[in-house]
Amino acid sequence: MMINKCLFPVAGYGTRFLPATKSMPKEMLPIVNKPLVQYGVEEAIEAGMTTCAMVTGRGKRAIADHFDISYELEHQISGSGKEARLESIRSVLEKGVFTMVRQREMKGLGHAILTGQSLIGNEPFGVLLSDDLCINDGPGVLAQMAELYNQFRCSIVAIQEVPHDEVNKYGVIAGESLKDGIYRVDEMVEKPDPENAPSNLAIIGRYILTPDIFDIIRETAPGAHGEIQLTDALQTQARRGCVMAYKFKGRRFDCGSVPGFVEATNYVYEHFYRED
Ligand code: UTP
Protein backbone atom coordinates (compact mmCIF):
# COMPACT_ATOMS: atom_id res chain seq x y z
CA MET A 1 0.00 0.00 0.00
CA MET A 2 1.33 3.40 -0.99
CA ILE A 3 1.16 6.46 1.20
CA ASN A 4 0.25 9.28 -1.14
CA LYS A 5 -0.06 12.32 1.10
CA CYS A 6 2.31 14.25 3.30
CA LEU A 7 1.28 16.98 5.73
CA PHE A 8 3.53 19.99 6.21
CA PRO A 9 2.74 21.98 9.36
CA VAL A 10 4.21 25.34 8.39
CA ALA A 11 2.15 27.70 10.52
CA GLY A 12 4.64 28.34 13.36
CA TYR A 13 5.95 31.82 14.11
CA GLY A 14 9.66 30.99 13.88
CA THR A 15 10.50 33.36 16.73
CA ARG A 16 14.06 32.05 16.96
CA PHE A 17 14.81 33.70 13.62
CA LEU A 18 13.34 37.13 14.32
CA PRO A 19 13.60 39.66 12.80
CA ALA A 20 14.13 37.58 9.60
CA THR A 21 10.79 35.86 10.15
CA LYS A 22 8.80 39.01 10.90
CA SER A 23 7.22 39.09 7.45
CA MET A 24 8.77 36.01 5.86
CA PRO A 25 7.90 32.40 6.72
CA LYS A 26 10.81 30.60 8.39
CA GLU A 27 10.18 27.67 6.01
CA MET A 28 11.25 29.95 3.13
CA LEU A 29 14.65 30.65 4.67
CA PRO A 30 17.16 29.22 2.21
CA ILE A 31 19.83 26.65 2.92
CA VAL A 32 22.23 28.04 0.29
CA ASN A 33 19.81 28.62 -2.61
CA LYS A 34 16.80 26.45 -1.83
CA PRO A 35 14.09 27.16 0.75
CA LEU A 36 13.88 24.72 3.65
CA VAL A 37 10.36 23.68 2.72
CA GLN A 38 11.44 22.69 -0.80
CA TYR A 39 13.98 20.23 0.62
CA GLY A 40 11.09 18.74 2.59
CA VAL A 41 8.78 18.56 -0.42
CA GLU A 42 11.49 16.85 -2.47
CA GLU A 43 11.92 14.25 0.28
CA ALA A 44 8.15 13.59 0.38
CA ILE A 45 7.87 13.27 -3.40
CA GLU A 46 10.81 10.88 -3.44
CA ALA A 47 8.88 8.74 -0.94
CA GLY A 48 5.88 8.66 -3.31
CA MET A 49 3.90 11.23 -1.28
CA THR A 50 3.07 13.47 -4.19
CA THR A 51 0.15 15.27 -2.53
CA CYS A 52 1.72 17.84 -0.27
CA ALA A 53 -0.81 19.23 2.19
CA MET A 54 0.34 22.47 3.78
CA VAL A 55 -1.06 23.76 7.05
CA THR A 56 -0.20 27.42 6.74
CA GLY A 57 -1.05 30.53 8.67
CA ARG A 58 -1.16 34.29 8.30
CA GLY A 59 1.91 35.73 6.62
CA LYS A 60 2.78 32.47 4.87
CA ARG A 61 1.60 33.31 1.37
CA ALA A 62 5.15 33.10 0.01
CA ILE A 63 4.98 29.32 0.52
CA ALA A 64 1.88 29.00 -1.68
CA ASP A 65 3.54 31.19 -4.33
CA HIS A 66 6.72 29.13 -4.26
CA PHE A 67 4.76 26.01 -5.23
CA ASP A 68 3.11 27.66 -8.22
CA ILE A 69 4.39 28.88 -11.57
CA SER A 70 5.76 32.41 -11.79
CA TYR A 71 4.83 33.31 -15.37
CA GLU A 72 6.69 36.59 -15.26
CA LEU A 73 9.91 34.92 -14.16
CA GLU A 74 9.55 32.05 -16.66
CA HIS A 75 9.02 34.61 -19.43
CA GLN A 76 11.97 36.76 -18.36
CA ILE A 77 14.57 34.03 -18.24
CA SER A 78 13.20 31.75 -20.96
CA GLY A 79 16.00 30.68 -23.34
CA SER A 80 18.74 32.08 -21.10
CA GLY A 81 21.37 30.10 -19.18
CA LYS A 82 19.54 31.00 -15.98
CA GLU A 83 16.75 28.53 -16.71
CA ALA A 84 18.82 25.73 -15.15
CA ARG A 85 18.35 27.43 -11.79
CA LEU A 86 14.62 26.72 -11.94
CA GLU A 87 15.10 23.03 -12.70
CA SER A 88 14.59 21.69 -9.19
CA ILE A 89 11.40 23.66 -8.52
CA ARG A 90 10.00 22.91 -11.99
CA SER A 91 10.50 19.21 -11.35
CA VAL A 92 8.72 19.50 -7.99
CA LEU A 93 5.80 21.31 -9.63
CA GLU A 94 5.53 18.66 -12.32
CA LYS A 95 5.32 15.80 -9.86
CA GLY A 96 3.50 17.32 -6.88
CA VAL A 97 0.00 18.50 -6.06
CA PHE A 98 -0.20 21.21 -3.40
CA THR A 99 -3.16 21.75 -1.13
CA MET A 100 -3.43 24.31 1.66
CA VAL A 101 -5.47 25.06 4.72
CA ARG A 102 -4.91 27.81 7.27
CA GLN A 103 -4.45 27.21 10.96
CA ARG A 104 -6.11 30.29 12.43
CA GLU A 105 -4.70 29.98 15.95
CA MET A 106 -1.29 28.50 16.65
CA LYS A 107 -2.34 25.95 19.24
CA GLY A 108 0.52 23.53 18.76
CA LEU A 109 1.67 20.78 16.44
CA GLY A 110 -1.20 18.43 17.40
CA HIS A 111 -3.70 21.16 16.56
CA ALA A 112 -1.91 21.89 13.27
CA ILE A 113 -2.24 18.24 12.29
CA LEU A 114 -5.91 18.19 13.21
CA THR A 115 -6.37 21.28 11.04
CA GLY A 116 -4.93 19.26 8.15
CA GLN A 117 -7.53 16.50 8.48
CA SER A 118 -9.69 17.95 5.71
CA LEU A 119 -6.73 17.67 3.31
CA ILE A 120 -5.83 14.11 4.34
CA GLY A 121 -9.11 12.25 4.87
CA ASN A 122 -9.14 8.69 6.13
CA GLU A 123 -5.79 7.29 5.05
CA PRO A 124 -2.28 6.94 6.50
CA PHE A 125 -0.08 9.93 5.77
CA GLY A 126 3.40 11.33 6.28
CA VAL A 127 4.21 14.42 8.35
CA LEU A 128 7.33 16.43 7.68
CA LEU A 129 8.58 19.35 9.76
CA SER A 130 10.77 21.26 7.38
CA ASP A 131 12.86 22.70 10.24
CA ASP A 132 14.52 19.30 10.34
CA LEU A 133 16.61 18.98 7.22
CA CYS A 134 17.56 15.35 6.65
CA ILE A 135 20.19 14.26 4.17
CA ASN A 136 21.06 10.69 3.26
CA ASP A 137 23.14 9.11 0.50
CA GLY A 138 20.51 6.41 -0.03
CA PRO A 139 16.72 6.78 0.26
CA GLY A 140 15.44 9.79 2.21
CA VAL A 141 14.02 9.40 5.72
CA LEU A 142 10.35 9.46 4.65
CA ALA A 143 11.04 6.81 1.99
CA GLN A 144 12.70 4.64 4.64
CA MET A 145 9.67 5.08 6.90
CA ALA A 146 7.12 4.42 4.14
CA GLU A 147 8.80 1.08 3.54
CA LEU A 148 8.64 0.27 7.23
CA TYR A 149 4.95 1.18 7.29
CA ASN A 150 4.23 -1.64 4.86
CA GLN A 151 5.65 -4.02 7.45
CA PHE A 152 3.99 -2.67 10.61
CA ARG A 153 0.85 -0.79 9.44
CA CYS A 154 0.88 1.56 12.41
CA SER A 155 2.14 5.05 13.21
CA ILE A 156 5.91 5.49 13.08
CA VAL A 157 8.08 8.26 14.53
CA ALA A 158 11.65 8.94 13.42
CA ILE A 159 14.13 9.04 16.29
CA GLN A 160 17.74 9.95 16.89
CA GLU A 161 20.04 9.59 19.88
CA VAL A 162 20.78 13.01 21.35
CA PRO A 163 23.08 14.06 24.23
CA HIS A 164 21.31 13.51 27.60
CA ASP A 165 21.40 17.19 28.51
CA GLU A 166 19.46 18.05 25.34
CA VAL A 167 16.46 15.74 25.80
CA ASN A 168 14.39 18.65 27.15
CA LYS A 169 14.17 20.08 23.61
CA TYR A 170 12.41 17.01 22.20
CA GLY A 171 9.70 14.41 22.57
CA VAL A 172 11.46 11.35 23.98
CA ILE A 173 10.46 7.68 23.69
CA ALA A 174 11.09 4.49 25.60
CA GLY A 175 10.29 1.08 24.25
CA GLU A 176 11.27 -2.44 23.41
CA SER A 177 13.93 -2.81 20.75
CA LEU A 178 12.56 -5.26 18.16
CA LYS A 179 15.53 -5.25 15.87
CA ASP A 180 18.34 -2.95 14.95
CA GLY A 181 17.01 0.59 15.14
CA ILE A 182 13.31 -0.34 15.43
CA TYR A 183 11.44 0.02 18.72
CA ARG A 184 7.90 -0.62 19.83
CA VAL A 185 7.00 2.48 21.84
CA ASP A 186 5.80 2.06 25.46
CA GLU A 187 6.23 5.59 26.66
CA MET A 188 6.53 9.02 25.17
CA VAL A 189 7.18 12.29 26.95
CA GLU A 190 7.34 15.81 25.55
CA LYS A 191 10.39 17.82 26.63
CA PRO A 192 11.29 15.85 29.81
CA ASP A 193 13.80 17.07 32.38
CA PRO A 194 17.06 15.23 31.71
CA GLU A 195 16.80 13.58 35.20
CA ASN A 196 13.38 12.09 34.44
CA ALA A 197 13.80 11.30 30.76
CA PRO A 198 13.01 7.67 29.86
CA SER A 199 15.89 7.58 27.33
CA ASN A 200 17.90 9.80 25.01
CA LEU A 201 15.95 8.67 21.92
CA ALA A 202 14.47 11.92 20.62
CA ILE A 203 11.65 12.27 18.10
CA ILE A 204 12.57 14.37 15.09
CA GLY A 205 10.30 15.93 12.48
CA ARG A 206 9.29 12.89 10.43
CA TYR A 207 6.20 10.79 11.10
CA ILE A 208 3.88 8.33 9.42
CA LEU A 209 0.48 8.57 11.09
CA THR A 210 -2.59 6.39 10.81
CA PRO A 211 -5.81 8.41 10.53
CA ASP A 212 -7.23 7.34 13.93
CA ILE A 213 -4.76 9.94 15.26
CA PHE A 214 -7.27 12.70 14.38
CA ASP A 215 -9.90 11.48 16.88
CA ILE A 216 -7.19 10.95 19.48
CA ILE A 217 -5.91 14.52 19.02
CA ARG A 218 -9.48 15.75 19.45
CA GLU A 219 -9.57 14.01 22.86
CA THR A 220 -6.13 15.28 23.89
CA ALA A 221 -6.11 18.06 26.48
CA PRO A 222 -3.85 21.04 25.79
CA GLY A 223 -0.57 21.07 27.73
CA ALA A 224 1.85 23.92 28.41
CA HIS A 225 0.92 27.29 26.83
CA GLY A 226 -2.47 25.84 25.74
CA GLU A 227 -0.79 23.84 22.97
CA ILE A 228 -2.05 20.42 21.91
CA GLN A 229 1.00 18.18 21.75
CA LEU A 230 1.26 15.52 19.07
CA THR A 231 3.46 13.54 21.48
CA ASP A 232 0.57 13.24 23.98
CA ALA A 233 -1.75 11.94 21.25
CA LEU A 234 0.90 9.47 20.09
CA GLN A 235 1.33 8.24 23.67
CA THR A 236 -2.40 7.42 23.72
CA GLN A 237 -2.15 5.72 20.34
CA ALA A 238 0.82 3.65 21.58
CA ARG A 239 -1.13 2.56 24.66
CA ARG A 240 -4.24 1.58 22.71
CA GLY A 241 -2.54 -0.05 19.77
CA CYS A 242 0.92 0.33 18.40
CA VAL A 243 3.42 3.06 17.58
CA MET A 244 6.86 2.24 16.26
CA ALA A 245 10.02 4.32 16.51
CA TYR A 246 12.68 4.15 13.86
CA LYS A 247 16.31 5.20 14.08
CA PHE A 248 16.66 6.59 10.57
CA LYS A 249 19.68 6.46 8.30
CA GLY A 250 21.17 9.81 7.41
CA ARG A 251 22.12 13.15 8.94
CA ARG A 252 19.71 15.59 10.44
CA PHE A 253 20.18 19.31 10.94
CA ASP A 254 17.99 21.26 13.34
CA CYS A 255 17.37 24.25 11.11
CA GLY A 256 14.81 25.67 13.57
CA SER A 257 17.82 26.82 15.61
CA VAL A 258 20.49 29.23 14.43
CA PRO A 259 23.51 26.91 15.02
CA GLY A 260 21.81 24.00 13.20
CA PHE A 261 20.85 26.30 10.35
CA VAL A 262 24.44 27.49 9.93
CA GLU A 263 25.77 23.93 10.15
CA ALA A 264 23.32 22.81 7.42
CA THR A 265 24.28 25.77 5.24
CA ASN A 266 27.97 24.90 5.44
CA TYR A 267 27.29 21.22 4.80
CA VAL A 268 25.08 21.79 1.76
CA TYR A 269 27.46 24.38 0.36
CA GLU A 270 30.41 22.00 0.65
CA HIS A 271 28.66 18.85 -0.58
CA PHE A 272 26.01 19.92 -3.07
CA TYR A 273 26.43 23.46 -4.30
CA ARG A 274 27.64 23.81 -7.87
CA GLU A 275 28.30 27.23 -9.26
CA ASP A 276 27.15 27.71 -12.84
P1 UTP B 1 8.25 24.92 16.70
O1 UTP B 1 8.11 24.41 18.07
O2 UTP B 1 9.58 24.87 16.05
O3 UTP B 1 7.70 26.42 16.71
O4 UTP B 1 7.19 24.13 15.80
P2 UTP B 1 7.88 27.61 15.70
O5 UTP B 1 6.87 28.63 16.07
O6 UTP B 1 7.82 27.14 14.28
O7 UTP B 1 9.37 28.15 15.93
P3 UTP B 1 9.99 29.02 17.16
O8 UTP B 1 10.19 28.04 18.27
O9 UTP B 1 9.04 30.12 17.49
O10 UTP B 1 11.30 29.54 16.61
C1 UTP B 1 7.45 22.86 15.24
C2 UTP B 1 6.76 22.74 13.91
O11 UTP B 1 5.35 22.77 14.06
C3 UTP B 1 4.76 23.80 13.29
C4 UTP B 1 5.89 24.79 13.02
O12 UTP B 1 5.66 25.48 11.79
C5 UTP B 1 7.10 23.88 12.94
O13 UTP B 1 7.25 23.27 11.66
N1 UTP B 1 3.64 24.38 14.08
C6 UTP B 1 3.79 24.59 15.42
C7 UTP B 1 2.45 24.69 13.46
O14 UTP B 1 2.29 24.51 12.22
N2 UTP B 1 1.42 25.19 14.21
C8 UTP B 1 1.55 25.41 15.55
O15 UTP B 1 0.56 25.84 16.18
C9 UTP B 1 2.76 25.10 16.15
PDB file of N, CA, C and O and ligand atoms in Angstrom, residues 9-17 26-27 55 60 103 105-109 111-112 129-131 191 227 256, ligand 1:
ATOM      1  N   PRO A   9       3.185  20.910   8.457  1.00  0.00           N
ATOM      2  CA  PRO A   9       2.743  21.979   9.362  1.00  0.00           C
ATOM      3  C   PRO A   9       3.734  23.142   9.244  1.00  0.00           C
ATOM      4  O   PRO A   9       4.868  23.027   9.675  1.00  0.00           O
ATOM      5  N   VAL A  10       3.303  24.208   8.630  1.00  0.00           N
ATOM      6  CA  VAL A  10       4.208  25.342   8.395  1.00  0.00           C
ATOM      7  C   VAL A  10       3.595  26.646   8.921  1.00  0.00           C
ATOM      8  O   VAL A  10       3.798  27.702   8.346  1.00  0.00           O
ATOM      9  N   ALA A  11       2.848  26.524  10.020  1.00  0.00           N
ATOM     10  CA  ALA A  11       2.151  27.705  10.521  1.00  0.00           C
ATOM     11  C   ALA A  11       2.886  28.404  11.663  1.00  0.00           C
ATOM     12  O   ALA A  11       2.497  29.492  12.069  1.00  0.00           O
ATOM     13  N   GLY A  12       3.962  27.787  12.165  1.00  0.00           N
ATOM     14  CA  GLY A  12       4.637  28.342  13.358  1.00  0.00           C
ATOM     15  C   GLY A  12       5.205  29.736  13.120  1.00  0.00           C
ATOM     16  O   GLY A  12       5.416  30.146  11.978  1.00  0.00           O
ATOM     17  N   TYR A  13       5.478  30.432  14.211  1.00  0.00           N
ATOM     18  CA  TYR A  13       5.950  31.819  14.107  1.00  0.00           C
ATOM     19  C   TYR A  13       7.443  31.937  13.800  1.00  0.00           C
ATOM     20  O   TYR A  13       7.900  32.943  13.298  1.00  0.00           O
ATOM     21  N   GLY A  14       8.212  30.929  14.148  1.00  0.00           N
ATOM     22  CA  GLY A  14       9.659  30.992  13.884  1.00  0.00           C
ATOM     23  C   GLY A  14      10.336  32.106  14.654  1.00  0.00           C
ATOM     24  O   GLY A  14      11.200  32.823  14.128  1.00  0.00           O
ATOM     25  N   THR A  15       9.990  32.228  15.943  1.00  0.00           N
ATOM     26  CA  THR A  15      10.501  33.361  16.729  1.00  0.00           C
ATOM     27  C   THR A  15      12.020  33.325  16.892  1.00  0.00           C
ATOM     28  O   THR A  15      12.637  34.363  17.115  1.00  0.00           O
ATOM     29  N   ARG A  16      12.603  32.123  16.765  1.00  0.00           N
ATOM     30  CA  ARG A  16      14.055  32.053  16.960  1.00  0.00           C
ATOM     31  C   ARG A  16      14.819  32.732  15.834  1.00  0.00           C
ATOM     32  O   ARG A  16      16.005  32.957  15.939  1.00  0.00           O
ATOM     33  N   PHE A  17      14.123  33.049  14.748  1.00  0.00           N
ATOM     34  CA  PHE A  17      14.811  33.702  13.625  1.00  0.00           C
ATOM     35  C   PHE A  17      14.364  35.147  13.428  1.00  0.00           C
ATOM     36  O   PHE A  17      14.638  35.744  12.388  1.00  0.00           O
ATOM     37  N   LYS A  26       9.475  31.186   8.127  1.00  0.00           N
ATOM     38  CA  LYS A  26      10.807  30.597   8.386  1.00  0.00           C
ATOM     39  C   LYS A  26      11.074  29.453   7.423  1.00  0.00           C
ATOM     40  O   LYS A  26      12.214  29.161   7.091  1.00  0.00           O
ATOM     41  N   GLU A  27      10.003  28.806   6.937  1.00  0.00           N
ATOM     42  CA  GLU A  27      10.176  27.675   6.005  1.00  0.00           C
ATOM     43  C   GLU A  27      10.724  28.122   4.660  1.00  0.00           C
ATOM     44  O   GLU A  27      11.156  27.320   3.857  1.00  0.00           O
ATOM     45  N   VAL A  55      -0.286  23.034   6.041  1.00  0.00           N
ATOM     46  CA  VAL A  55      -1.063  23.757   7.049  1.00  0.00           C
ATOM     47  C   VAL A  55      -0.341  25.075   7.270  1.00  0.00           C
ATOM     48  O   VAL A  55       0.710  25.124   7.908  1.00  0.00           O
ATOM     49  N   LYS A  60       2.041  33.601   5.461  1.00  0.00           N
ATOM     50  CA  LYS A  60       2.777  32.473   4.872  1.00  0.00           C
ATOM     51  C   LYS A  60       2.492  32.335   3.380  1.00  0.00           C
ATOM     52  O   LYS A  60       2.696  31.279   2.805  1.00  0.00           O
ATOM     53  N   GLN A 103      -4.232  27.368   9.517  1.00  0.00           N
ATOM     54  CA  GLN A 103      -4.455  27.210  10.959  1.00  0.00           C
ATOM     55  C   GLN A 103      -4.652  28.628  11.501  1.00  0.00           C
ATOM     56  O   GLN A 103      -3.756  29.453  11.371  1.00  0.00           O
ATOM     57  N   GLU A 105      -5.370  29.701  14.670  1.00  0.00           N
ATOM     58  CA  GLU A 105      -4.701  29.980  15.945  1.00  0.00           C
ATOM     59  C   GLU A 105      -3.592  28.960  16.110  1.00  0.00           C
ATOM     60  O   GLU A 105      -3.818  27.780  15.867  1.00  0.00           O
ATOM     61  N   MET A 106      -2.420  29.416  16.529  1.00  0.00           N
ATOM     62  CA  MET A 106      -1.286  28.499  16.648  1.00  0.00           C
ATOM     63  C   MET A 106      -1.389  27.782  17.990  1.00  0.00           C
ATOM     64  O   MET A 106      -0.855  28.237  18.997  1.00  0.00           O
ATOM     65  N   LYS A 107      -2.126  26.668  17.982  1.00  0.00           N
ATOM     66  CA  LYS A 107      -2.337  25.946  19.235  1.00  0.00           C
ATOM     67  C   LYS A 107      -1.528  24.653  19.289  1.00  0.00           C
ATOM     68  O   LYS A 107      -1.975  23.665  19.852  1.00  0.00           O
ATOM     69  N   GLY A 108      -0.387  24.669  18.637  1.00  0.00           N
ATOM     70  CA  GLY A 108       0.524  23.528  18.763  1.00  0.00           C
ATOM     71  C   GLY A 108       0.499  22.587  17.574  1.00  0.00           C
ATOM     72  O   GLY A 108      -0.379  22.651  16.717  1.00  0.00           O
ATOM     73  N   LEU A 109       1.498  21.694  17.567  1.00  0.00           N
ATOM     74  CA  LEU A 109       1.671  20.777  16.441  1.00  0.00           C
ATOM     75  C   LEU A 109       0.478  19.818  16.307  1.00  0.00           C
ATOM     76  O   LEU A 109       0.011  19.546  15.192  1.00  0.00           O
ATOM     77  N   HIS A 111      -2.607  20.370  17.126  1.00  0.00           N
ATOM     78  CA  HIS A 111      -3.702  21.162  16.560  1.00  0.00           C
ATOM     79  C   HIS A 111      -3.474  21.426  15.075  1.00  0.00           C
ATOM     80  O   HIS A 111      -4.412  21.388  14.271  1.00  0.00           O
ATOM     81  N   ALA A 112      -2.216  21.666  14.693  1.00  0.00           N
ATOM     82  CA  ALA A 112      -1.907  21.894  13.273  1.00  0.00           C
ATOM     83  C   ALA A 112      -2.260  20.646  12.463  1.00  0.00           C
ATOM     84  O   ALA A 112      -2.827  20.728  11.373  1.00  0.00           O
ATOM     85  N   LEU A 129       8.300  18.008   9.220  1.00  0.00           N
ATOM     86  CA  LEU A 129       8.580  19.351   9.755  1.00  0.00           C
ATOM     87  C   LEU A 129       9.826  19.857   9.057  1.00  0.00           C
ATOM     88  O   LEU A 129      10.925  19.298   9.226  1.00  0.00           O
ATOM     89  N   SER A 130       9.651  20.887   8.253  1.00  0.00           N
ATOM     90  CA  SER A 130      10.768  21.265   7.383  1.00  0.00           C
ATOM     91  C   SER A 130      11.924  21.908   8.140  1.00  0.00           C
ATOM     92  O   SER A 130      13.017  22.050   7.586  1.00  0.00           O
ATOM     93  N   ASP A 131      11.733  22.236   9.412  1.00  0.00           N
ATOM     94  CA  ASP A 131      12.864  22.699  10.241  1.00  0.00           C
ATOM     95  C   ASP A 131      13.952  21.648  10.324  1.00  0.00           C
ATOM     96  O   ASP A 131      15.117  21.969  10.512  1.00  0.00           O
ATOM     97  N   LYS A 191       9.404  16.973  25.946  1.00  0.00           N
ATOM     98  CA  LYS A 191      10.386  17.823  26.633  1.00  0.00           C
ATOM     99  C   LYS A 191      10.593  17.467  28.116  1.00  0.00           C
ATOM    100  O   LYS A 191      10.354  18.279  29.006  1.00  0.00           O
ATOM    101  N   GLU A 227      -1.074  24.525  24.238  1.00  0.00           N
ATOM    102  CA  GLU A 227      -0.788  23.835  22.975  1.00  0.00           C
ATOM    103  C   GLU A 227      -1.154  22.358  23.052  1.00  0.00           C
ATOM    104  O   GLU A 227      -0.920  21.698  24.067  1.00  0.00           O
ATOM    105  N   GLY A 256      15.671  24.763  12.793  1.00  0.00           N
ATOM    106  CA  GLY A 256      14.812  25.666  13.573  1.00  0.00           C
ATOM    107  C   GLY A 256      15.647  26.455  14.571  1.00  0.00           C
ATOM    108  O   GLY A 256      15.162  27.375  15.218  1.00  0.00           O
TER     109      GLY A 256
HETATM  110  P1  UTP B   1       8.247  24.919  16.700  1.00  0.00           P
HETATM  111  O1  UTP B   1       8.106  24.413  18.065  1.00  0.00           O
HETATM  112  O2  UTP B   1       9.582  24.866  16.054  1.00  0.00           O
HETATM  113  O3  UTP B   1       7.696  26.420  16.706  1.00  0.00           O
HETATM  114  O4  UTP B   1       7.189  24.130  15.799  1.00  0.00           O
HETATM  115  P2  UTP B   1       7.885  27.606  15.702  1.00  0.00           P
HETATM  116  O5  UTP B   1       6.874  28.626  16.068  1.00  0.00           O
HETATM  117  O6  UTP B   1       7.824  27.139  14.285  1.00  0.00           O
HETATM  118  O7  UTP B   1       9.372  28.149  15.931  1.00  0.00           O
HETATM  119  P3  UTP B   1       9.992  29.021  17.157  1.00  0.00           P
HETATM  120  O8  UTP B   1      10.186  28.036  18.273  1.00  0.00           O
HETATM  121  O9  UTP B   1       9.043  30.119  17.491  1.00  0.00           O
HETATM  122  O10 UTP B   1      11.297  29.541  16.608  1.00  0.00           O
HETATM  123  C1  UTP B   1       7.454  22.859  15.240  1.00  0.00           C
HETATM  124  C2  UTP B   1       6.757  22.742  13.910  1.00  0.00           C
HETATM  125  O11 UTP B   1       5.355  22.775  14.057  1.00  0.00           O
HETATM  126  C3  UTP B   1       4.759  23.805  13.288  1.00  0.00           C
HETATM  127  C4  UTP B   1       5.891  24.785  13.018  1.00  0.00           C
HETATM  128  O12 UTP B   1       5.664  25.481  11.788  1.00  0.00           O
HETATM  129  C5  UTP B   1       7.105  23.875  12.943  1.00  0.00           C
HETATM  130  O13 UTP B   1       7.253  23.272  11.660  1.00  0.00           O
HETATM  131  N1  UTP B   1       3.642  24.384  14.082  1.00  0.00           N
HETATM  132  C6  UTP B   1       3.788  24.591  15.416  1.00  0.00           C
HETATM  133  C7  UTP B   1       2.451  24.692  13.458  1.00  0.00           C
HETATM  134  O14 UTP B   1       2.286  24.512  12.224  1.00  0.00           O
HETATM  135  N2  UTP B   1       1.423  25.186  14.208  1.00  0.00           N
HETATM  136  C8  UTP B   1       1.549  25.406  15.548  1.00  0.00           C
HETATM  137  O15 UTP B   1       0.561  25.841  16.184  1.00  0.00           O
HETATM  138  C9  UTP B   1       2.765  25.101  16.151  1.00  0.00           C
END
